[in-house]
XYZ file of C-alpha atoms in Angstrom:
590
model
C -23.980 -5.009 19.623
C -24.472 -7.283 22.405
C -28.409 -7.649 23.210
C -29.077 -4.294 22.102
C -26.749 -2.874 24.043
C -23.324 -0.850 21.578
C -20.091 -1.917 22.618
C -17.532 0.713 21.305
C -13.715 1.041 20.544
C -12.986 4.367 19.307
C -11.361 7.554 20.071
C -12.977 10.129 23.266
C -11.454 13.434 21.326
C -11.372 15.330 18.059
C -7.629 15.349 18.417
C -7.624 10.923 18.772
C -5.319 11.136 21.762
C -7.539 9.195 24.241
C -8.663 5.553 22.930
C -11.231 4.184 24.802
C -13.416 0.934 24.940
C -16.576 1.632 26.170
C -20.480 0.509 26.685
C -21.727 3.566 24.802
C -25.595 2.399 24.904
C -27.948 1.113 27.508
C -28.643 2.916 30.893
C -26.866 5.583 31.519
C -25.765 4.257 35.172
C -24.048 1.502 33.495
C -21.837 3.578 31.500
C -18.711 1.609 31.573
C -15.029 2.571 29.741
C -11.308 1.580 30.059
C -8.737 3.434 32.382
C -6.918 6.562 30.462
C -3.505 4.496 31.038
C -0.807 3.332 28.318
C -0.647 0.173 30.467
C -4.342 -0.508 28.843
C -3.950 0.869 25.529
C -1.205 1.983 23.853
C -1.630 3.840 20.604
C -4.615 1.543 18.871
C -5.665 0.631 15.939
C -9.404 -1.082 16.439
C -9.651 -3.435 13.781
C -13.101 -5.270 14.776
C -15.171 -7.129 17.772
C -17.182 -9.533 18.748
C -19.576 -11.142 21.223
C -19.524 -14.619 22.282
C -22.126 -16.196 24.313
C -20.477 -18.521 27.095
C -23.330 -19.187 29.294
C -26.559 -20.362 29.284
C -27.607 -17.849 31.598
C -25.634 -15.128 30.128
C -23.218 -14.534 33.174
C -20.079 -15.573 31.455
C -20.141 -13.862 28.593
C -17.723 -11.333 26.775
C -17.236 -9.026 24.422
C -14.094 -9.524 22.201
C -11.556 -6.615 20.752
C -8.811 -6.980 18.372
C -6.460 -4.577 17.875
C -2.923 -3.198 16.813
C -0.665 -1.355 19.451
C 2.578 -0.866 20.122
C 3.810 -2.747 23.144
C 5.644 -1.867 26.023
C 6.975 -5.198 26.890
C 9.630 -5.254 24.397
C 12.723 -3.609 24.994
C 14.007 -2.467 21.188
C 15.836 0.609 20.030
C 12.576 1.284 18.128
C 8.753 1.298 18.870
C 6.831 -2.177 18.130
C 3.390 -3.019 16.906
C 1.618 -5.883 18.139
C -1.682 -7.538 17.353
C -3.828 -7.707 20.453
C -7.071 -9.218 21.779
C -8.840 -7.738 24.741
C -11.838 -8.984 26.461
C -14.718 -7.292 28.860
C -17.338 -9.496 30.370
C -21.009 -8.317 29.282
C -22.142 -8.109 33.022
C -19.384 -5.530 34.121
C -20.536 -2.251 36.482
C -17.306 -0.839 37.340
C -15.871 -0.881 40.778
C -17.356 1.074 44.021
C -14.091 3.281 44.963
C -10.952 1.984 42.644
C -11.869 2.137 39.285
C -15.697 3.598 39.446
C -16.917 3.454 36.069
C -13.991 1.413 34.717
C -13.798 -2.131 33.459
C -13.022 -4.512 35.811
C -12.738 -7.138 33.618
C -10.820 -5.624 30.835
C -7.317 -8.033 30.160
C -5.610 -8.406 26.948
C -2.895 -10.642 25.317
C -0.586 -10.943 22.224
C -1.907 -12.395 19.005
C 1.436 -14.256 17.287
C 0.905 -15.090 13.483
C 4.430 -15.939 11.853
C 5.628 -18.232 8.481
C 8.406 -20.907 10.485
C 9.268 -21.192 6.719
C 10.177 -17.900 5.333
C 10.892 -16.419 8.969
C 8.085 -13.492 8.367
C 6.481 -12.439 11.987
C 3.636 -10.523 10.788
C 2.332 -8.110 13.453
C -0.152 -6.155 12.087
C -3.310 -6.882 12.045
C -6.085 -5.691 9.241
C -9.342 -7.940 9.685
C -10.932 -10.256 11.769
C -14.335 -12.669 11.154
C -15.920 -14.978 13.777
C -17.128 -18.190 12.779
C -19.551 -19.313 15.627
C -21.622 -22.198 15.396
C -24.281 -23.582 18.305
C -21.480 -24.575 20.385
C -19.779 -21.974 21.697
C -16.743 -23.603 22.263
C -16.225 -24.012 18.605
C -15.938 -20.410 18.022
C -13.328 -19.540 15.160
C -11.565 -16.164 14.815
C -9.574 -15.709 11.305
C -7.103 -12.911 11.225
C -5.563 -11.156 8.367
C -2.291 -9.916 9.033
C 0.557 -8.071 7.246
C 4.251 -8.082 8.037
C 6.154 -4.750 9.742
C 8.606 -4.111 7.008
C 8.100 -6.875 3.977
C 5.235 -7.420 1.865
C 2.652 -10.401 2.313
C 0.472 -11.295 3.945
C -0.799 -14.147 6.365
C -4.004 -15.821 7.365
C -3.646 -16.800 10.956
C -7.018 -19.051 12.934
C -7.237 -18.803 16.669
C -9.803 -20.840 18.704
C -11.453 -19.518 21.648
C -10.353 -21.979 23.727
C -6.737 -20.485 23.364
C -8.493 -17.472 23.835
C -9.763 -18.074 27.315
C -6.597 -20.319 28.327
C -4.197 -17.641 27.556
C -6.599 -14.997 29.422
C -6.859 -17.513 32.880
C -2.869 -18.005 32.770
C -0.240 -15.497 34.445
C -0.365 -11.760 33.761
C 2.845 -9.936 32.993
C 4.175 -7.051 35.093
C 7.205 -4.599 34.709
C 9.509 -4.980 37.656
C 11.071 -1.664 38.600
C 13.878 -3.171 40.820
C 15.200 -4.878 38.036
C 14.122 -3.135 35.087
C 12.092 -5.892 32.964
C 9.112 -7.432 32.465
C 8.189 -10.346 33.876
C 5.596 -12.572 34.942
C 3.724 -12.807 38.037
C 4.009 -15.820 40.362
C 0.524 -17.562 41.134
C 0.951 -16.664 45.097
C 0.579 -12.844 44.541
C -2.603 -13.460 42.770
C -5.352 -12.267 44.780
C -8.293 -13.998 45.296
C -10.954 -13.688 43.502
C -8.723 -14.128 40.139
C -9.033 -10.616 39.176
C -10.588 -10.273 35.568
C -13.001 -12.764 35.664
C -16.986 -12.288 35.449
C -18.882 -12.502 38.060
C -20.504 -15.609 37.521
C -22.686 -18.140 40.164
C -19.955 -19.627 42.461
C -18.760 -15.940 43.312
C -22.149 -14.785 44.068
C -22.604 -17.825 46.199
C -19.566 -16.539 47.694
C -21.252 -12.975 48.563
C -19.656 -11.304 45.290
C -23.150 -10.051 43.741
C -21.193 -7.924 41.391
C -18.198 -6.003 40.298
C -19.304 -3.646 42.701
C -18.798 -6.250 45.206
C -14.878 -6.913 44.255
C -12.280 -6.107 47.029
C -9.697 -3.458 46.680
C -7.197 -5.415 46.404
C -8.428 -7.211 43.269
C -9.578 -4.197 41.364
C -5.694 -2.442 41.984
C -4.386 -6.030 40.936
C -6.571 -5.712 37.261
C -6.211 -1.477 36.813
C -1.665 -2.592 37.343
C -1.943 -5.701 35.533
C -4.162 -5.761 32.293
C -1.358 -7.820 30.427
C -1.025 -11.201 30.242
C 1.838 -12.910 29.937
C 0.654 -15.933 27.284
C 0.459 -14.951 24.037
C -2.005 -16.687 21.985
C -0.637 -18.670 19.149
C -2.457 -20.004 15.984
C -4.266 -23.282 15.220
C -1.990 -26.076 14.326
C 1.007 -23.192 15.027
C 1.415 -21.917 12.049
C -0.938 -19.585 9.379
C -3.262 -21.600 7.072
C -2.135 -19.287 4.173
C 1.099 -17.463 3.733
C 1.418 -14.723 0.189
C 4.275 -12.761 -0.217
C 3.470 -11.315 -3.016
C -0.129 -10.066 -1.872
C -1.617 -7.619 0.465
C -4.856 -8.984 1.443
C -6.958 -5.965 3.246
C -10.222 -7.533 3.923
C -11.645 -10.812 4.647
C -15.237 -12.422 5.044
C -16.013 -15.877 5.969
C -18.878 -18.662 5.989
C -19.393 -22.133 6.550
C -20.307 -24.221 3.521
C -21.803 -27.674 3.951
C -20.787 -29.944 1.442
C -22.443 -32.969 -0.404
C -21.264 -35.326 2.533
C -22.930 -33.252 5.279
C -19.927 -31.905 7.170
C -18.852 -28.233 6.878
C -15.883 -26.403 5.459
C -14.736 -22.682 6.458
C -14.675 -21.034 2.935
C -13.096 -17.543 3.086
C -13.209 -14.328 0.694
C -9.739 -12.295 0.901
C -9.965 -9.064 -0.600
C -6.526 -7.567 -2.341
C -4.788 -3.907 -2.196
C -5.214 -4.477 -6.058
C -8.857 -5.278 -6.090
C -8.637 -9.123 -6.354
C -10.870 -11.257 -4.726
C -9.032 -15.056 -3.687
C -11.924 -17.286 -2.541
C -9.807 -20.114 -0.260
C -11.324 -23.303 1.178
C -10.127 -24.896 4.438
C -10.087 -28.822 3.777
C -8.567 -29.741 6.675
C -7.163 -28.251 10.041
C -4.150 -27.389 8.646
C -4.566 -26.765 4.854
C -6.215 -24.212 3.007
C -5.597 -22.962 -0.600
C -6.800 -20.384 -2.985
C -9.343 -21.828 -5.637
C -10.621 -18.986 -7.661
C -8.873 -15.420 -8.618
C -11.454 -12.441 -9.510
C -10.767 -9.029 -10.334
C -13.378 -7.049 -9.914
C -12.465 -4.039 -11.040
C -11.181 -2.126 -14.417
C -8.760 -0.418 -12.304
C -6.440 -1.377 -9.339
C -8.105 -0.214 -6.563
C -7.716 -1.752 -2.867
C -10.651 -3.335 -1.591
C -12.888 -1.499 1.727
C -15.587 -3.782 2.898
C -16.845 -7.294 2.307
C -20.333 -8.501 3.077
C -21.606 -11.622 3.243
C -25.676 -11.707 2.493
C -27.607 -15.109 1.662
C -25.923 -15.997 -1.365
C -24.258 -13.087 -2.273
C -21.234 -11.251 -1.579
C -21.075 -7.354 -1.757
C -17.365 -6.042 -2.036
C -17.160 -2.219 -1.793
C -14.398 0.086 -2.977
C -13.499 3.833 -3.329
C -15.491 4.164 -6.252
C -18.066 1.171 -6.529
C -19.793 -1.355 -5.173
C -19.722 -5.132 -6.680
C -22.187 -7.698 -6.076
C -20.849 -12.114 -7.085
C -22.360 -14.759 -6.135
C -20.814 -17.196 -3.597
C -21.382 -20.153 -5.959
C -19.453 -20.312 -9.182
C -19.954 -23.656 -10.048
C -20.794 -22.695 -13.461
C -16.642 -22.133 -14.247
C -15.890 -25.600 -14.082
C -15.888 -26.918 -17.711
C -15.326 -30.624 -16.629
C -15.780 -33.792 -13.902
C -12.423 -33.473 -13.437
C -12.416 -29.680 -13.263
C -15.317 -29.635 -10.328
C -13.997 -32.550 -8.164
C -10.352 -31.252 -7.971
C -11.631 -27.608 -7.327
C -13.097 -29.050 -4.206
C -15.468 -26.373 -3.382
C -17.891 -27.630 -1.120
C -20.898 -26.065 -2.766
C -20.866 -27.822 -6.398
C -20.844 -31.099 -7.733
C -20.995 -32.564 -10.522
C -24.383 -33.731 -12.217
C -23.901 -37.171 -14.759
C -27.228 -36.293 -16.151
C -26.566 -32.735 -16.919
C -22.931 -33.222 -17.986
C -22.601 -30.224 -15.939
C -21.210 -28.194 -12.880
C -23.478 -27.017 -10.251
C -24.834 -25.954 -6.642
C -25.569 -29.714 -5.024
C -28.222 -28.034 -2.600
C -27.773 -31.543 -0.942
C -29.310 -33.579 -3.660
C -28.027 -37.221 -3.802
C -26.935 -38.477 -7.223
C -23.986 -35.936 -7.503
C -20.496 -36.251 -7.706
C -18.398 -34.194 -5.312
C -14.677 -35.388 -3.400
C -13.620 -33.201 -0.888
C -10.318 -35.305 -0.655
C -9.913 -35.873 -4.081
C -9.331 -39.415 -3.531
C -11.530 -41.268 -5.778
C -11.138 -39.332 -8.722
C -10.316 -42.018 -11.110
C -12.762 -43.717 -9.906
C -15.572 -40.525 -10.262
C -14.740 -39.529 -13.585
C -13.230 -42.660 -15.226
C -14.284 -41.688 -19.259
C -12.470 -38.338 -19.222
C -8.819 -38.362 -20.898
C -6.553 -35.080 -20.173
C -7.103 -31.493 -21.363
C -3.798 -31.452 -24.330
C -6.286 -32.213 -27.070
C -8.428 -29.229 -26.621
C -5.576 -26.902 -25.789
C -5.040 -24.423 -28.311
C -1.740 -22.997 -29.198
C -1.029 -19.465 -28.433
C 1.635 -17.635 -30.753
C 3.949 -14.791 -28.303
C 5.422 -12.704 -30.433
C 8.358 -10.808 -28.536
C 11.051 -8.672 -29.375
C 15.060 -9.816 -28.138
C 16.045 -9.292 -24.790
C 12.309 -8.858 -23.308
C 11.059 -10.443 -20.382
C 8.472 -13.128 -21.095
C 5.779 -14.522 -18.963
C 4.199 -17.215 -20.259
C 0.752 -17.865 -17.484
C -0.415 -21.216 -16.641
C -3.342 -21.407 -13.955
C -4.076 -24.776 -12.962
C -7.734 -26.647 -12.662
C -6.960 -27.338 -8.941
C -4.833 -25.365 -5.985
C -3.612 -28.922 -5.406
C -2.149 -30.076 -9.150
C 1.850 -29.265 -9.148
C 2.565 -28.044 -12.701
C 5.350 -29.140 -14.680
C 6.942 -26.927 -17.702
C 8.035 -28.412 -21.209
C 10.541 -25.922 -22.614
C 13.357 -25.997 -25.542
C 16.052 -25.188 -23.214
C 17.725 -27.270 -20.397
C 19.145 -24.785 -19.267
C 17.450 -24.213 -15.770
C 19.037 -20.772 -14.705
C 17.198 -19.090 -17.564
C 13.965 -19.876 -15.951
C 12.157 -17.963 -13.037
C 9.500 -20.859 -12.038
C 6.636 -18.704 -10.618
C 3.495 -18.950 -9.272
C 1.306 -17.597 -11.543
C 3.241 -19.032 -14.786
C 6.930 -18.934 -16.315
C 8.901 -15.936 -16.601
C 12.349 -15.726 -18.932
C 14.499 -13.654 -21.059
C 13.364 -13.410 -25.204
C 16.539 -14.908 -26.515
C 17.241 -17.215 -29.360
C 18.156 -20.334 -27.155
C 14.513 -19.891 -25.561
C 12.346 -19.362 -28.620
C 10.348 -22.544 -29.549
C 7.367 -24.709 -27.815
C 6.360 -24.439 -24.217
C 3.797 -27.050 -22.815
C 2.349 -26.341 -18.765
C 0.864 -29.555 -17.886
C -0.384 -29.765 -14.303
C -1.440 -33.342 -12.540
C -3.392 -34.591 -9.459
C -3.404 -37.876 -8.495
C -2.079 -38.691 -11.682
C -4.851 -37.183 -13.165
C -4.717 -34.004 -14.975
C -3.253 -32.432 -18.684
C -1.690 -29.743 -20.542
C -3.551 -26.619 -19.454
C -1.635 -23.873 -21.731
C 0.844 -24.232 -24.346
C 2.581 -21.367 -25.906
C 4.755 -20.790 -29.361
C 7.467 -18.044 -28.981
C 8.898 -16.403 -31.803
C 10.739 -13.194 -32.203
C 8.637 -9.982 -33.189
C 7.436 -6.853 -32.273
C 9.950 -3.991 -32.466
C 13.510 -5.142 -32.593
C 12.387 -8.796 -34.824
C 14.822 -7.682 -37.744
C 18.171 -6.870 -36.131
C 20.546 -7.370 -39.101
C 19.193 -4.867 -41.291
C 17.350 -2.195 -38.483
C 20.817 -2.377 -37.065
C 22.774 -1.007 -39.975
C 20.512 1.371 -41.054
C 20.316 2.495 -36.855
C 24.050 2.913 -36.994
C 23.995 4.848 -40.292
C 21.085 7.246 -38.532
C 23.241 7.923 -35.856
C 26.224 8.391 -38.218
C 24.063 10.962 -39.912
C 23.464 12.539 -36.548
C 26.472 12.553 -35.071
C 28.288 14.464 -38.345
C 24.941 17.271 -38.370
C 26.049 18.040 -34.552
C 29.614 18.295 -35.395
C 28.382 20.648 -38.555
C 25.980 22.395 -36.839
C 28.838 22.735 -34.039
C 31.179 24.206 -36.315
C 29.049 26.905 -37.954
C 27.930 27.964 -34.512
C 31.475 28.606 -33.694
C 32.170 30.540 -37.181
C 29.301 32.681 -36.802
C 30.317 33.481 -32.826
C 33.857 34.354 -34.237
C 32.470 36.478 -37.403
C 30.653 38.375 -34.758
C 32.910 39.264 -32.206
C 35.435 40.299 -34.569
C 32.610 42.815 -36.080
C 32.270 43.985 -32.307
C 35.246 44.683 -31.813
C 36.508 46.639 -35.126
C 33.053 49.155 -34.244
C 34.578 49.605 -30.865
C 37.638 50.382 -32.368
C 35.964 52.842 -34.849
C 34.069 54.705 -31.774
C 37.083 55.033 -30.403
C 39.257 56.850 -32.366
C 36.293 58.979 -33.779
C 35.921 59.972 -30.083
C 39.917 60.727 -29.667
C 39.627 62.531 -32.712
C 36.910 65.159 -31.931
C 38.436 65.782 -28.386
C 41.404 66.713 -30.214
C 39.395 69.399 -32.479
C 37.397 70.746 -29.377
C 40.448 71.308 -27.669
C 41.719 73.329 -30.872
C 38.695 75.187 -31.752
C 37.694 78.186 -30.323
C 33.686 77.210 -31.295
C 31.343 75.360 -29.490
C 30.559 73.237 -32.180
C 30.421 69.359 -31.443
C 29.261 68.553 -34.939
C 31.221 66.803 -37.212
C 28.802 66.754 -40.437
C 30.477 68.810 -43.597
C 28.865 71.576 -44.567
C 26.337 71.944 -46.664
C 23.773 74.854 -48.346
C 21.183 73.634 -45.819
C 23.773 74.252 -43.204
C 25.632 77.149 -42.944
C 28.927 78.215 -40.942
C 27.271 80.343 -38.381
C 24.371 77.848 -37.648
C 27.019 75.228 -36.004
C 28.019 77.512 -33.350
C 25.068 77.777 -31.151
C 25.982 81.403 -29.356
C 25.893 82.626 -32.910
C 22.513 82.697 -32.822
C 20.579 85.057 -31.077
C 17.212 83.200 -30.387
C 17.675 80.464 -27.539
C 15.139 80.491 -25.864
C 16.512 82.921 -22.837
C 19.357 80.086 -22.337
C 22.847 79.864 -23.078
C 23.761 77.965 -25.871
C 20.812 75.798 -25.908
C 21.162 74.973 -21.979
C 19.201 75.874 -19.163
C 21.029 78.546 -16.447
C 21.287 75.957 -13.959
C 24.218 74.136 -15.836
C 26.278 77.673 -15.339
C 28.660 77.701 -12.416
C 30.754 80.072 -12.243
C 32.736 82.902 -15.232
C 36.478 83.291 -15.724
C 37.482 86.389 -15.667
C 40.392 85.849 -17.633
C 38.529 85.268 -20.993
C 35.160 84.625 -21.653
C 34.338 81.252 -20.804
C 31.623 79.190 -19.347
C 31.958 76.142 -16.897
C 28.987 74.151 -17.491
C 28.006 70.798 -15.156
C 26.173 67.937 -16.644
C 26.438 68.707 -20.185
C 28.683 66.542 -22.565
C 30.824 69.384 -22.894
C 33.239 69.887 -19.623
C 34.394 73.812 -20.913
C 33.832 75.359 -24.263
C 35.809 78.709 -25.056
C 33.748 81.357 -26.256
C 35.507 84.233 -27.941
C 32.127 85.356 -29.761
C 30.906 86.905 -26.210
């Protein structure tokens, strides 16, 4: 919103083929959008906006967009995403003829956030804030960004002065003749410099408004939206690199501390729903001071909201509610000074930790300078450091934490090997193999200044599953002794059983087979059409096994239907019959 009026980056179609920045509010003759063109935008992803006053009178100022696209200014086998930053002057009507109802103001540049140290470029871009103050020119934009195909992430500040100096340099253009990009010399500039507001020295000039604008400059701006300066961060590098977290979201504020001058304090939230609070001391330094996770489950963080004193952080499932001051965590003088949060100090009287709200009497060192000299009665932390007992089983990995009073204190590690390659130093603590060369005493002690203690110490023996080898060893081999001989068993009587079997098969087979040999051989003989082989008995007479015998069938012959009879022999009396089990029977009772 820019005095009342909604300033939109969005999508013109269900299908979110045709971005489009826009003024979607206001009167409706002032309607005012970007040109359909991939030389304007390319792809998006509208991350956030914001307006800037840079005029008394309101003539100068713009409306800011930041963005991800892919650009068309680098020549790679495969597509690239860049982080971008547009701008639209607030006073902008669109052209008369060339672009009518267009921006005529709209140019855009290259954001550049990358780690000199670790050689990350990080191109995407997830969040921006704007810290604005009464002076306009003081205007702070912090971007999160995340890297293309690594994980981290990288806080990156940009003043609006770099801003506005990249915006009035050279624009860019893609030179057909020779097939590149390149930028454009100051002599085919026209005049007026195309993309600027129309502010009082044009409209002494007869320029009223955009309306007002030659041809020639509005065909320069609709060809050339690009500029050819990217925009690179404060101090040139990011004020916080992590490659081991994906921030998602970010919220900032300006704290004033006990001393009257103010410190940007910012609110990173994690893929993993962790909340880093990080204080910017200086132009160039910035560190985390407090960790918080929010949540019982890893969930990524949507939304942060600054309010008053509050901070709302949203999720997928619920919405969270901390206050900005946590004074209250810091046990010690030590502890509060070398935290260096610019809203708590500590109170002498109260022996405690707390908001200053500007009172006088407090102690609080932003540059942790005179900290000897501050708290002068307090001795180190070792004392009051209890001794935790890890209990591990051999050959497990082992992480012994250690989380320092201060983001400043370096940490050293007491351990009962020497032997460095053993040891994976990381941030968040010590990390190791369970082994018996690294069981014993561990000791984190972390300093400042020289001032400082032991802030864990650990005990590592072996337990768990796996403590006893010797004896779970022997009677784990004699198990699987055990085993191995009942598979070989159970193999073996399988295989008798199988054999047992298929020799039964196959004397049966051999049975049915000569039993059937043997009663073709007596219906070849017989001159009945008798196919039973039981003996006879009282219940069964002679003359009841030959079927023809008997007079009652049922008007068939022999027990079967008339359809079975083909054809008679003439020669003797005998019947062909198909289908039947019988192929010819001779029948010498007919």
């Amino acid at each position: 919103m820019a005095d009342g009026v909604l300033y939109a980056a969005t999508v013109n179609n269900f299908l979110a083929t045709e971005p489009i920045i826009s003024r979607a509010t206001g009167n409706p003759t002032e309607f005012i959008r970007t040109e359909n063109s991939v030389a304007w935008l390319n792809d998006p992803e509208f991350v956030a906006s914001a307006f800037v006053r840079e005029s008394e009178n309101g003539e100068d100022d713009k409306i800011y967009f930041f963005f991800t696209e892919t650009a068309r200014e680098y020549d790679f086998y495969e597509k690239v995403k860049v982080a971008r930053v547009a701008r639209v002057c607030k006073g902008d009507l669109g052209g008369q003829k060339t672009l009518q109802k267009r921006w005529t103001t709209f140019l855009k540049t290259q954001l550049v956030c990358s780690d000199p140290q670790s050689g990350t470029v990080f191109g995407i871009l997830k969040d921006v804030v704007t810290l604005s103050s009464d002076n306009w020119n003081a205007t702070v934009f912090y971007g999160v960004f995340a890297a293309h195909r690594k994980e981290g992430s990288a806080i990156c500040a940009y003043s609006l002065q770099d801003i506005q100096r990249a915006m009035a340099g050279r624009f860019k253009e893609f030179r057909r003749d020779c097939d590149k990009w390149t930028s454009v010399m100051q002599d085919d500039v026209p005049d007026p410099r195309p993309g600027a507001c129309v502010t009082k020295s044009l409209k002494l000039e007869g320029i009223g408004s955009t309306l007002a604008l030659p041809d020639r400059v509005l065909t320069f701006v609709r060809d050339h939206p690009l500029m050819d300066e990217p925009v690179h961060p404060q101090q040139g590098s990011p004020l916080l690199v992590q490659l081991n977290t994906q921030y998602c979201r970010l919220a900032a504020h300006r704290v004033r501390a006990l001393s009257g001058q103010e410190y940007d304090v910012l609110y990173l939230g994690t893929e993993d729903g962790h909340l880093h609070k990080v204080v910017r001391t200086s132009q160039e330094t910035s560190r985390v001071i407090e960790d918080l996770e929010l949540f019982a489950e890893p969930q990524p963080i949507r939304n942060l909201q600054l309010h008053q004193n509050w901070l709302f952080v949203a999720s997928d499932s619920e919405v969270t509610q901390i206050s900005t001051s946590t004074c209250a965590t810091y046990r010690t003088c030590q502890q509060c000074v070398l935290a260096r949060d610019p809203a708590c100090a500590w109170s002498r009287e109260q022996g405690a930790c707390r908001d200053h709200h500007g009172q006088a009497g407090l102690v609080q060192d932003m540059t942790a300078t005179k900290m000897l000299a501050l708290c002068p009665t307090e001795e180190g932390l070792a004392e009051a450091v209890p001794v935790v007992e890890i209990l591990a089983p051999p050959s497990a990995r082992v992480v012994l934490p250690c989380a320092p009073e201060s983001a400043w204190s370096s940490c050293e590690w007491q351990r009962p090997s020497q032997d460095t390659s053993a040891y994976v130093l990381r941030r968040d603590g010590l990390e190791f193999t369970a082994a018996a060369a690294t069981l014993g005493e561990y000791t984190c002690r972390c300093t400042e200044r020289g001032v400082g203690g032991v802030v864990a110490a650990y005990s590592l023996v072996l337990g768990g599953r796996g403590a006893s080898s010797a004896p779970r060893s022997e009677e784990r081999s004699y198990s699987v002794l055990v085993g191995v001989l009942c598979f070989v068993l159970g193999v073996l009587v399988s295989s008798g059983c199988l054999l047992v079997h298929e020799r039964r098969r196959r004397e049966r087979l051999q049975r049915e087979l000569i039993c059937r040999e043997r009663n073709g051989l007596d219906l070849m003989q017989s001159t009945t059409t008798s196919c039973s082989h039981e003996p006879q008995t009282p219940s069964s007479p002679e003359d009841e096994r030959h079927p023809l015998a008997n007079s009652k069938k049922n008007g068939s012959l022999n027990g079967y239907p008339h359809l079975y009879i083909n054809e008679l022999d003439t020669e003797q009396a005998r019947i062909y019959l198909a289908g039947v089990p019988l192929a010819k029977c001779d029948e010498t009772s007919i």
